[in-house]
mmCIF file of C-alpha atoms and ligand atoms in Angstrom:
data_model
loop_
_atom_site.group_PDB
_atom_site.id
_atom_site.type_symbol
_atom_site.label_atom_id
_atom_site.label_comp_id
_atom_site.label_asym_id
_atom_site.label_seq_id
_atom_site.Cartn_x
_atom_site.Cartn_y
_atom_site.Cartn_z
ATOM 1 C CA UNK A 9 26.321 6.603 -4.119
ATOM 2 C CA UNK A 10 28.613 6.665 -1.015
ATOM 3 C CA UNK A 11 29.050 2.944 -0.687
ATOM 4 C CA UNK A 12 32.450 3.216 0.689
ATOM 5 C CA UNK A 13 31.247 4.800 3.834
ATOM 6 C CA UNK A 14 29.002 1.900 4.362
ATOM 7 C CA UNK A 15 31.714 -0.582 4.205
ATOM 8 C CA UNK A 16 33.103 0.101 7.551
ATOM 9 C CA UNK A 17 29.930 1.737 9.216
ATOM 10 C CA UNK A 18 27.417 -0.324 11.213
ATOM 11 C CA UNK A 19 24.723 -0.230 8.553
ATOM 12 C CA UNK A 20 22.284 -3.319 8.473
ATOM 13 C CA UNK A 21 21.714 -4.516 4.982
ATOM 14 C CA UNK A 22 18.448 -6.344 3.996
ATOM 15 C CA UNK A 23 16.696 -6.890 0.705
ATOM 16 C CA UNK A 24 13.053 -5.772 0.183
ATOM 17 C CA UNK A 25 10.790 -7.186 -2.429
ATOM 18 C CA UNK A 26 7.666 -5.285 -3.402
ATOM 19 C CA UNK A 27 5.618 -8.024 -5.396
ATOM 20 C CA UNK A 28 2.781 -6.198 -6.865
ATOM 21 C CA UNK A 29 0.069 -7.126 -9.434
ATOM 22 C CA UNK A 30 1.940 -5.159 -12.288
ATOM 23 C CA UNK A 31 5.626 -5.206 -11.228
ATOM 24 C CA UNK A 32 7.935 -7.019 -8.994
ATOM 25 C CA UNK A 33 10.470 -4.693 -7.529
ATOM 26 C CA UNK A 34 13.536 -5.637 -5.449
ATOM 27 C CA UNK A 35 15.937 -3.448 -3.598
ATOM 28 C CA UNK A 36 19.282 -3.934 -1.552
ATOM 29 C CA UNK A 37 18.626 -1.396 1.383
ATOM 30 C CA UNK A 38 21.034 -0.177 4.142
ATOM 31 C CA UNK A 39 19.713 1.097 7.509
ATOM 32 C CA UNK A 40 21.647 3.270 9.819
ATOM 33 C CA UNK A 41 19.569 4.310 12.981
ATOM 34 C CA UNK A 42 16.332 5.610 11.678
ATOM 35 C CA UNK A 43 17.571 6.460 8.186
ATOM 36 C CA UNK A 44 17.842 4.058 5.205
ATOM 37 C CA UNK A 45 19.442 3.983 1.633
ATOM 38 C CA UNK A 46 18.617 2.005 -1.450
ATOM 39 C CA UNK A 47 22.004 0.443 -2.663
ATOM 40 C CA UNK A 48 20.762 -1.715 -5.551
ATOM 41 C CA UNK A 49 17.588 -2.211 -7.576
ATOM 42 C CA UNK A 50 15.987 -4.508 -10.013
ATOM 43 C CA UNK A 51 12.486 -5.051 -11.287
ATOM 44 C CA UNK A 52 10.481 -7.118 -13.728
ATOM 45 C CA UNK A 53 6.834 -7.275 -15.086
ATOM 46 C CA UNK A 54 4.634 -9.691 -13.096
ATOM 47 C CA UNK A 55 2.623 -10.927 -16.073
ATOM 48 C CA UNK A 56 5.659 -12.066 -18.064
ATOM 49 C CA UNK A 57 6.075 -15.092 -15.567
ATOM 50 C CA UNK A 58 3.960 -17.858 -14.362
ATOM 51 C CA UNK A 59 4.362 -18.766 -10.773
ATOM 52 C CA UNK A 60 7.335 -21.119 -10.758
ATOM 53 C CA UNK A 61 9.176 -18.995 -13.114
ATOM 54 C CA UNK A 62 8.370 -15.825 -11.140
ATOM 55 C CA UNK A 63 9.911 -17.684 -8.133
ATOM 56 C CA UNK A 64 12.918 -18.530 -10.063
ATOM 57 C CA UNK A 65 13.428 -14.798 -11.036
ATOM 58 C CA UNK A 66 13.215 -13.890 -7.477
ATOM 59 C CA UNK A 67 15.832 -16.331 -6.462
ATOM 60 C CA UNK A 68 18.353 -15.130 -9.278
ATOM 61 C CA UNK A 69 17.845 -11.522 -8.477
ATOM 62 C CA UNK A 70 17.992 -11.973 -4.625
ATOM 63 C CA UNK A 71 21.107 -13.792 -5.227
ATOM 64 C CA UNK A 72 22.578 -11.222 -7.349
ATOM 65 C CA UNK A 73 21.849 -8.323 -4.785
ATOM 66 C CA UNK A 74 22.995 -10.422 -2.025
ATOM 67 C CA UNK A 75 26.330 -10.984 -3.931
ATOM 68 C CA UNK A 76 26.415 -7.138 -4.625
ATOM 69 C CA UNK A 77 26.439 -6.380 -1.125
ATOM 70 C CA UNK A 78 28.908 -9.142 0.011
ATOM 71 C CA UNK A 79 31.338 -7.932 -2.482
ATOM 72 C CA UNK A 80 31.217 -4.573 -0.619
ATOM 73 C CA UNK A 81 31.903 -6.347 2.642
ATOM 74 C CA UNK A 82 28.377 -6.182 3.992
ATOM 75 C CA UNK A 83 26.381 -9.181 5.184
ATOM 76 C CA UNK A 84 22.642 -9.258 4.122
ATOM 77 C CA UNK A 85 20.464 -10.018 7.091
ATOM 78 C CA UNK A 86 17.423 -11.281 5.209
ATOM 79 C CA UNK A 87 14.730 -10.788 2.740
ATOM 80 C CA UNK A 88 11.237 -9.007 3.361
ATOM 81 C CA UNK A 89 8.611 -9.546 0.822
ATOM 82 C CA UNK A 90 5.313 -7.708 0.476
ATOM 83 C CA UNK A 91 2.562 -9.381 -1.620
ATOM 84 C CA UNK A 92 -0.941 -8.232 -2.587
ATOM 85 C CA UNK A 93 -3.026 -10.816 -0.710
ATOM 86 C CA UNK A 94 -3.415 -12.673 2.423
ATOM 87 C CA UNK A 95 -0.324 -14.465 4.106
ATOM 88 C CA UNK A 96 0.247 -16.586 7.106
ATOM 89 C CA UNK A 97 3.114 -14.600 8.442
ATOM 90 C CA UNK A 98 4.228 -17.340 10.763
ATOM 91 C CA UNK A 99 4.538 -19.859 8.152
ATOM 92 C CA UNK A 100 5.450 -17.776 5.152
ATOM 93 C CA UNK A 101 2.547 -19.155 3.349
ATOM 94 C CA UNK A 102 0.762 -17.212 0.628
ATOM 95 C CA UNK A 103 -2.914 -18.005 0.770
ATOM 96 C CA UNK A 104 -3.933 -16.226 -2.443
ATOM 97 C CA UNK A 105 -3.047 -13.142 -4.383
ATOM 98 C CA UNK A 106 -5.288 -10.410 -5.806
ATOM 99 C CA UNK A 107 -4.832 -9.857 -9.557
ATOM 100 C CA UNK A 108 -2.131 -12.408 -9.794
ATOM 101 C CA UNK A 109 -3.492 -15.887 -11.021
ATOM 102 C CA UNK A 110 -1.997 -19.290 -9.978
ATOM 103 C CA UNK A 111 -0.954 -18.251 -6.572
ATOM 104 C CA UNK A 112 -2.913 -20.484 -4.168
ATOM 105 C CA UNK A 113 -1.478 -21.744 -0.792
ATOM 106 C CA UNK A 114 2.167 -21.291 -1.855
ATOM 107 C CA UNK A 115 4.893 -21.898 0.876
ATOM 108 C CA UNK A 116 7.066 -19.144 -0.678
ATOM 109 C CA UNK A 117 9.188 -18.534 2.386
ATOM 110 C CA UNK A 118 10.423 -22.217 2.520
ATOM 111 C CA UNK A 119 10.868 -22.449 -1.183
ATOM 112 C CA UNK A 120 12.939 -19.356 -1.223
ATOM 113 C CA UNK A 121 15.037 -20.031 1.949
ATOM 114 C CA UNK A 122 16.246 -23.378 0.627
ATOM 115 C CA UNK A 123 17.621 -21.484 -2.421
ATOM 116 C CA UNK A 124 18.727 -18.178 -1.198
ATOM 117 C CA UNK A 125 20.142 -19.342 2.262
ATOM 118 C CA UNK A 126 19.210 -16.259 4.246
ATOM 119 C CA UNK A 127 16.095 -15.671 6.297
ATOM 120 C CA UNK A 128 12.833 -14.762 4.408
ATOM 121 C CA UNK A 129 9.870 -12.970 5.817
ATOM 122 C CA UNK A 130 6.446 -12.640 3.869
ATOM 123 C CA UNK A 131 3.605 -10.045 4.661
ATOM 124 C CA UNK A 132 0.745 -8.537 3.108
ATOM 125 C CA UNK A 133 1.657 -5.209 1.208
ATOM 126 C CA UNK A 134 -0.637 -3.040 3.128
ATOM 127 C CA UNK A 135 0.982 -4.153 6.382
ATOM 128 C CA UNK A 136 4.447 -3.199 5.077
ATOM 129 C CA UNK A 137 3.337 0.145 3.774
ATOM 130 C CA UNK A 138 2.148 0.811 7.228
ATOM 131 C CA UNK A 139 5.340 -0.345 8.741
ATOM 132 C CA UNK A 140 7.379 1.865 6.365
ATOM 133 C CA UNK A 141 5.352 4.830 7.165
ATOM 134 C CA UNK A 142 5.526 4.205 10.972
ATOM 135 C CA UNK A 143 9.076 3.662 11.127
ATOM 136 C CA UNK A 144 10.567 6.076 8.559
ATOM 137 C CA UNK A 145 7.764 7.970 7.088
ATOM 138 C CA UNK A 146 4.817 10.182 7.539
ATOM 139 C CA UNK A 147 3.925 8.437 10.977
ATOM 140 C CA UNK A 148 7.586 8.406 12.300
ATOM 141 C CA UNK A 149 7.467 9.051 16.123
ATOM 142 C CA UNK A 150 3.889 7.672 16.490
ATOM 143 C CA UNK A 151 3.132 4.482 18.331
ATOM 144 C CA UNK A 152 -0.270 3.736 16.895
ATOM 145 C CA UNK A 153 -0.952 4.339 13.123
ATOM 146 C CA UNK A 154 -3.211 3.397 10.555
ATOM 147 C CA UNK A 155 -2.218 3.444 6.993
ATOM 148 C CA UNK A 156 -4.802 3.328 4.057
ATOM 149 C CA UNK A 157 -3.907 2.725 0.389
ATOM 150 C CA UNK A 158 -6.479 4.100 -2.051
ATOM 151 C CA UNK A 159 -5.989 2.513 -5.559
ATOM 152 C CA UNK A 160 -7.747 -0.122 -7.350
ATOM 153 C CA UNK A 161 -8.445 -1.647 -4.152
ATOM 154 C CA UNK A 162 -8.757 0.022 -0.789
ATOM 155 C CA UNK A 163 -6.067 -1.589 1.686
ATOM 156 C CA UNK A 164 -5.405 -0.878 5.205
ATOM 157 C CA UNK A 165 -2.496 -1.805 7.608
ATOM 158 C CA UNK A 166 -2.535 -1.249 11.383
ATOM 159 C CA UNK A 167 0.567 -0.555 13.534
ATOM 160 C CA UNK A 168 -0.208 -0.697 17.198
ATOM 161 C CA UNK A 169 2.653 0.124 19.681
ATOM 162 C CA UNK A 170 5.082 0.059 16.894
ATOM 163 C CA UNK A 171 4.071 -3.442 15.706
ATOM 164 C CA UNK A 172 2.002 -4.693 12.706
ATOM 165 C CA UNK A 173 -1.398 -5.921 13.942
ATOM 166 C CA UNK A 174 -2.218 -8.894 11.836
ATOM 167 C CA UNK A 175 -5.078 -10.588 13.560
ATOM 168 C CA UNK A 176 -5.819 -14.274 14.393
ATOM 169 C CA UNK A 177 -5.957 -15.296 10.832
ATOM 170 C CA UNK A 178 -3.787 -12.631 9.375
ATOM 171 C CA UNK A 179 -6.585 -10.884 7.847
ATOM 172 C CA UNK A 180 -6.741 -7.631 9.861
ATOM 173 C CA UNK A 181 -6.965 -4.138 8.341
ATOM 174 C CA UNK A 182 -9.442 -4.828 5.517
ATOM 175 C CA UNK A 183 -10.720 -1.258 5.572
ATOM 176 C CA UNK A 184 -11.849 -1.319 2.064
ATOM 177 C CA UNK A 185 -14.471 -3.982 2.711
ATOM 178 C CA UNK A 186 -16.253 -2.171 5.502
ATOM 179 C CA UNK A 187 -19.801 -1.745 4.613
ATOM 180 C CA UNK A 188 -21.249 1.734 3.926
ATOM 181 C CA UNK A 189 -24.551 0.651 2.269
ATOM 182 C CA UNK A 190 -25.757 -2.683 3.456
ATOM 183 C CA UNK A 191 -28.063 -2.999 0.457
ATOM 184 C CA UNK A 192 -25.430 -1.674 -2.079
ATOM 185 C CA UNK A 193 -23.866 -3.003 -5.094
ATOM 186 C CA UNK A 194 -21.879 -6.316 -4.874
ATOM 187 C CA UNK A 195 -18.220 -6.237 -4.330
ATOM 188 C CA UNK A 196 -15.384 -8.584 -5.529
ATOM 189 C CA UNK A 197 -15.123 -9.861 -1.907
ATOM 190 C CA UNK A 198 -18.675 -11.139 -2.058
ATOM 191 C CA UNK A 199 -19.857 -8.549 0.321
ATOM 192 C CA UNK A 200 -22.500 -5.696 -0.490
ATOM 193 C CA UNK A 201 -21.997 -2.035 -0.501
ATOM 194 C CA UNK A 202 -18.207 -2.138 0.658
ATOM 195 C CA UNK A 203 -16.475 1.159 0.606
ATOM 196 C CA UNK A 204 -14.053 -0.103 -2.076
ATOM 197 C CA UNK A 205 -17.102 -0.393 -4.294
ATOM 198 C CA UNK A 206 -17.567 3.482 -4.098
ATOM 199 C CA UNK A 207 -14.037 4.788 -3.839
ATOM 200 C CA UNK A 208 -11.748 2.364 -5.631
ATOM 201 C CA UNK A 209 -10.384 4.181 -8.666
ATOM 202 C CA UNK A 210 -12.440 2.067 -11.365
ATOM 203 C CA UNK A 211 -15.679 2.913 -9.469
ATOM 204 C CA UNK A 212 -14.903 6.635 -9.161
ATOM 205 C CA UNK A 213 -14.292 6.734 -12.911
ATOM 206 C CA UNK A 214 -17.492 4.608 -13.613
ATOM 207 C CA UNK A 215 -19.676 6.803 -11.633
ATOM 208 C CA UNK A 216 -18.215 10.118 -13.181
ATOM 209 C CA UNK A 217 -18.608 8.715 -16.722
ATOM 210 C CA UNK A 218 -22.268 7.606 -16.095
ATOM 211 C CA UNK A 219 -23.130 11.023 -14.806
ATOM 212 C CA UNK A 220 -21.337 12.776 -17.665
ATOM 213 C CA UNK A 221 -23.253 10.530 -20.151
ATOM 214 C CA UNK A 222 -26.392 11.334 -18.439
ATOM 215 C CA UNK A 223 -25.900 14.955 -19.046
ATOM 216 C CA UNK A 224 -23.818 16.419 -16.158
ATOM 217 C CA UNK A 225 -22.305 19.654 -16.993
ATOM 218 C CA UNK A 226 -18.557 19.910 -16.739
ATOM 219 C CA UNK A 227 -15.357 21.302 -18.613
ATOM 220 C CA UNK A 228 -14.349 17.573 -18.855
ATOM 221 C CA UNK A 229 -17.051 17.220 -21.641
ATOM 222 C CA UNK A 230 -14.953 19.450 -23.966
ATOM 223 C CA UNK A 231 -11.678 17.747 -23.009
ATOM 224 C CA UNK A 232 -13.130 14.272 -23.689
ATOM 225 C CA UNK A 233 -15.057 15.313 -26.744
ATOM 226 C CA UNK A 234 -17.455 12.289 -26.470
ATOM 227 C CA UNK A 235 -14.846 9.705 -25.544
ATOM 228 C CA UNK A 236 -15.768 9.287 -21.893
ATOM 229 C CA UNK A 237 -13.889 5.994 -21.385
ATOM 230 C CA UNK A 238 -10.511 8.143 -21.538
ATOM 231 C CA UNK A 239 -11.281 9.888 -18.422
ATOM 232 C CA UNK A 240 -8.631 9.547 -15.672
ATOM 233 C CA UNK A 241 -8.282 10.423 -12.034
ATOM 234 C CA UNK A 242 -5.807 13.040 -12.986
ATOM 235 C CA UNK A 243 -8.293 14.749 -15.176
ATOM 236 C CA UNK A 244 -10.775 14.739 -12.463
ATOM 237 C CA UNK A 245 -8.123 16.227 -10.120
ATOM 238 C CA UNK A 246 -7.122 18.879 -12.630
ATOM 239 C CA UNK A 247 -10.731 19.942 -13.361
ATOM 240 C CA UNK A 248 -11.556 20.114 -9.598
ATOM 241 C CA UNK A 249 -8.375 22.462 -9.079
ATOM 242 C CA UNK A 250 -9.834 24.624 -11.848
ATOM 243 C CA UNK A 251 -13.065 24.618 -9.737
ATOM 244 C CA UNK A 252 -15.291 22.729 -11.989
ATOM 245 C CA UNK A 253 -18.384 21.968 -9.778
ATOM 246 C CA UNK A 254 -18.813 18.449 -11.208
ATOM 247 C CA UNK A 255 -15.398 17.212 -10.623
ATOM 248 C CA UNK A 256 -15.405 18.953 -7.152
ATOM 249 C CA UNK A 257 -18.610 17.106 -6.320
ATOM 250 C CA UNK A 258 -17.001 13.770 -7.249
ATOM 251 C CA UNK A 259 -14.062 14.238 -4.864
ATOM 252 C CA UNK A 260 -16.207 15.520 -2.180
ATOM 253 C CA UNK A 261 -18.080 12.292 -2.433
ATOM 254 C CA UNK A 262 -15.008 10.151 -2.361
ATOM 255 C CA UNK A 263 -13.929 12.045 0.702
ATOM 256 C CA UNK A 264 -17.388 11.654 2.417
ATOM 257 C CA UNK A 265 -17.334 7.830 1.851
ATOM 258 C CA UNK A 266 -13.727 7.306 3.067
ATOM 259 C CA UNK A 267 -14.209 9.843 5.742
ATOM 260 C CA UNK A 268 -17.290 8.023 7.306
ATOM 261 C CA UNK A 269 -15.383 4.791 7.179
ATOM 262 C CA UNK A 270 -12.232 6.262 8.903
ATOM 263 C CA UNK A 271 -14.603 7.936 11.503
ATOM 264 C CA UNK A 272 -15.705 4.514 12.366
ATOM 265 C CA UNK A 273 -12.032 3.152 12.617
ATOM 266 C CA UNK A 274 -11.057 6.317 14.689
ATOM 267 C CA UNK A 275 -13.899 5.403 17.130
ATOM 268 C CA UNK A 276 -12.662 1.801 17.336
ATOM 269 C CA UNK A 277 -8.920 2.241 17.461
ATOM 270 C CA UNK A 278 -8.417 5.788 18.699
ATOM 271 C CA UNK A 279 -5.045 6.057 16.700
ATOM 272 C CA UNK A 280 -2.550 9.006 16.805
ATOM 273 C CA UNK A 281 -2.261 9.348 12.928
ATOM 274 C CA UNK A 282 -3.851 8.027 9.793
ATOM 275 C CA UNK A 283 -1.612 8.049 6.720
ATOM 276 C CA UNK A 284 -3.266 7.871 3.326
ATOM 277 C CA UNK A 285 -1.421 6.833 0.045
ATOM 278 C CA UNK A 286 -2.230 5.177 -3.298
ATOM 279 C CA UNK A 287 -3.228 6.519 -6.652
ATOM 280 C CA UNK A 288 -6.454 7.954 -5.578
ATOM 281 C CA UNK A 289 -4.829 9.919 -2.880
ATOM 282 C CA UNK A 290 -2.691 11.562 -5.405
ATOM 283 C CA UNK A 291 -5.787 14.086 -5.512
ATOM 284 C CA UNK A 292 -4.198 15.614 -2.294
ATOM 285 C CA UNK A 293 -6.346 18.057 -0.414
ATOM 286 C CA UNK A 294 -9.107 17.460 -2.790
ATOM 287 C CA UNK A 295 -9.796 14.145 -0.845
ATOM 288 C CA UNK A 296 -7.873 14.891 2.360
ATOM 289 C CA UNK A 297 -9.825 17.902 3.267
ATOM 290 C CA UNK A 298 -13.245 16.366 3.102
ATOM 291 C CA UNK A 299 -12.057 13.178 4.834
ATOM 292 C CA UNK A 300 -10.765 15.302 7.616
ATOM 293 C CA UNK A 301 -13.810 17.297 7.941
ATOM 294 C CA UNK A 302 -16.070 14.083 8.024
ATOM 295 C CA UNK A 303 -13.904 12.417 10.559
ATOM 296 C CA UNK A 304 -14.051 15.476 12.778
ATOM 297 C CA UNK A 305 -17.779 15.581 12.400
ATOM 298 C CA UNK A 306 -18.578 11.929 12.925
ATOM 299 C CA UNK A 307 -16.037 10.379 15.282
ATOM 300 C CA UNK A 308 -16.056 11.098 19.080
ATOM 301 C CA UNK A 309 -14.460 14.502 19.730
ATOM 302 C CA UNK A 310 -12.120 13.021 22.303
ATOM 303 C CA UNK A 311 -10.812 10.589 19.680
ATOM 304 C CA UNK A 312 -9.979 13.372 17.168
ATOM 305 C CA UNK A 313 -8.072 15.493 19.684
ATOM 306 C CA UNK A 314 -4.386 15.734 18.301
ATOM 307 C CA UNK A 315 -5.409 13.042 15.581
ATOM 308 C CA UNK A 316 -3.543 13.684 12.312
ATOM 309 C CA UNK A 317 -4.641 12.698 8.863
ATOM 310 C CA UNK A 318 -1.712 13.119 6.505
ATOM 311 C CA UNK A 319 -0.509 12.005 2.962
ATOM 312 C CA UNK A 320 1.974 9.044 2.684
ATOM 313 C CA UNK A 321 5.575 10.067 2.481
ATOM 314 C CA UNK A 322 6.870 7.341 0.466
ATOM 315 C CA UNK A 323 4.129 6.816 -1.964
ATOM 316 C CA UNK A 324 4.913 3.936 -4.490
ATOM 317 C CA UNK A 325 8.288 3.359 -2.705
ATOM 318 C CA UNK A 326 6.491 2.355 0.796
ATOM 319 C CA UNK A 327 6.115 -1.310 -0.230
ATOM 320 C CA UNK A 328 9.730 -1.962 -0.701
ATOM 321 C CA UNK A 329 11.024 0.104 2.172
ATOM 322 C CA UNK A 330 8.451 -1.806 4.466
ATOM 323 C CA UNK A 331 9.501 -4.948 2.991
ATOM 324 C CA UNK A 332 13.129 -4.399 3.545
ATOM 325 C CA UNK A 333 12.491 -2.866 7.031
ATOM 326 C CA UNK A 334 10.440 -6.121 7.989
ATOM 327 C CA UNK A 335 13.555 -8.060 8.649
ATOM 328 C CA UNK A 336 14.858 -5.755 11.153
ATOM 329 C CA UNK A 337 11.493 -5.052 12.852
ATOM 330 C CA UNK A 338 11.143 -8.766 13.356
ATOM 331 C CA UNK A 339 14.461 -8.901 15.136
ATOM 332 C CA UNK A 340 13.301 -6.154 17.466
ATOM 333 C CA UNK A 341 10.567 -8.249 18.978
HETATM 334 ZN ZN1 ZN B 427 -15.673 -5.971 -0.358
#
């Protein structure tokens, strides 16, 4: 790492924290112009710590990264934190977290600032992924962008005119809970027939397994030799690339559902670019091609002119880059 160059340069240093349901990742990041570099990193497993212990871990590790930077002669301007849940951005208040028990109405920002003594900003993780892609990634150079993460849940972040759009109650961008079937199955959010209920990774697998059990023909049957629960999205992708009609149909359906929702969003926002990331999106063109086709078929033609639908550039790193860049983005206001 060329840390020497950074000593005298005009790099701006921040710390990014990607607080996920499985891992918490922290990075010291330096920014020069429109490029960045990860200068230090640490991580731990979320489930190993209860709420107060986890906050303590954050404090210890933030102070350590801060000291690392100061040692090299650089001042850290602040900490950005992305969390999997709804956050009052103005107050730094975490309302609750998906898949992390014990986090209800936590004033995380104030608690951290009193201990780490530098500015702290907290936002929803999907918003920060959108910020990362918009500032440095697949949507760089575009003013309006929509970023969708397809994994266990389907998340969305909206960047309008270069700024995150959060909505009145910081709840904007919940694309996963747009209804595609008003009488459909119950969703974790309490709604019915949300798109997440069809294209979240668990439901893709559930539906595929059910059909295999019911006698669908597929090369996957030999690979699984009866143990259908071992089916993974990677196996479905691989089989589809080998032109297995069953696996191809599954991805077509996922693309159809997601494409229909995105066509609605395109009609609503007329964005320049849609960035798609997350584990489900690792299927690449198996899912992107049907999404592009459906959006083109369903959304207004004028909204589709020059519209790009592209894969995420940063993949699992988007959260941490977005978190780190939040501190700088907030100063630009
Ligand atoms: Zn829902």
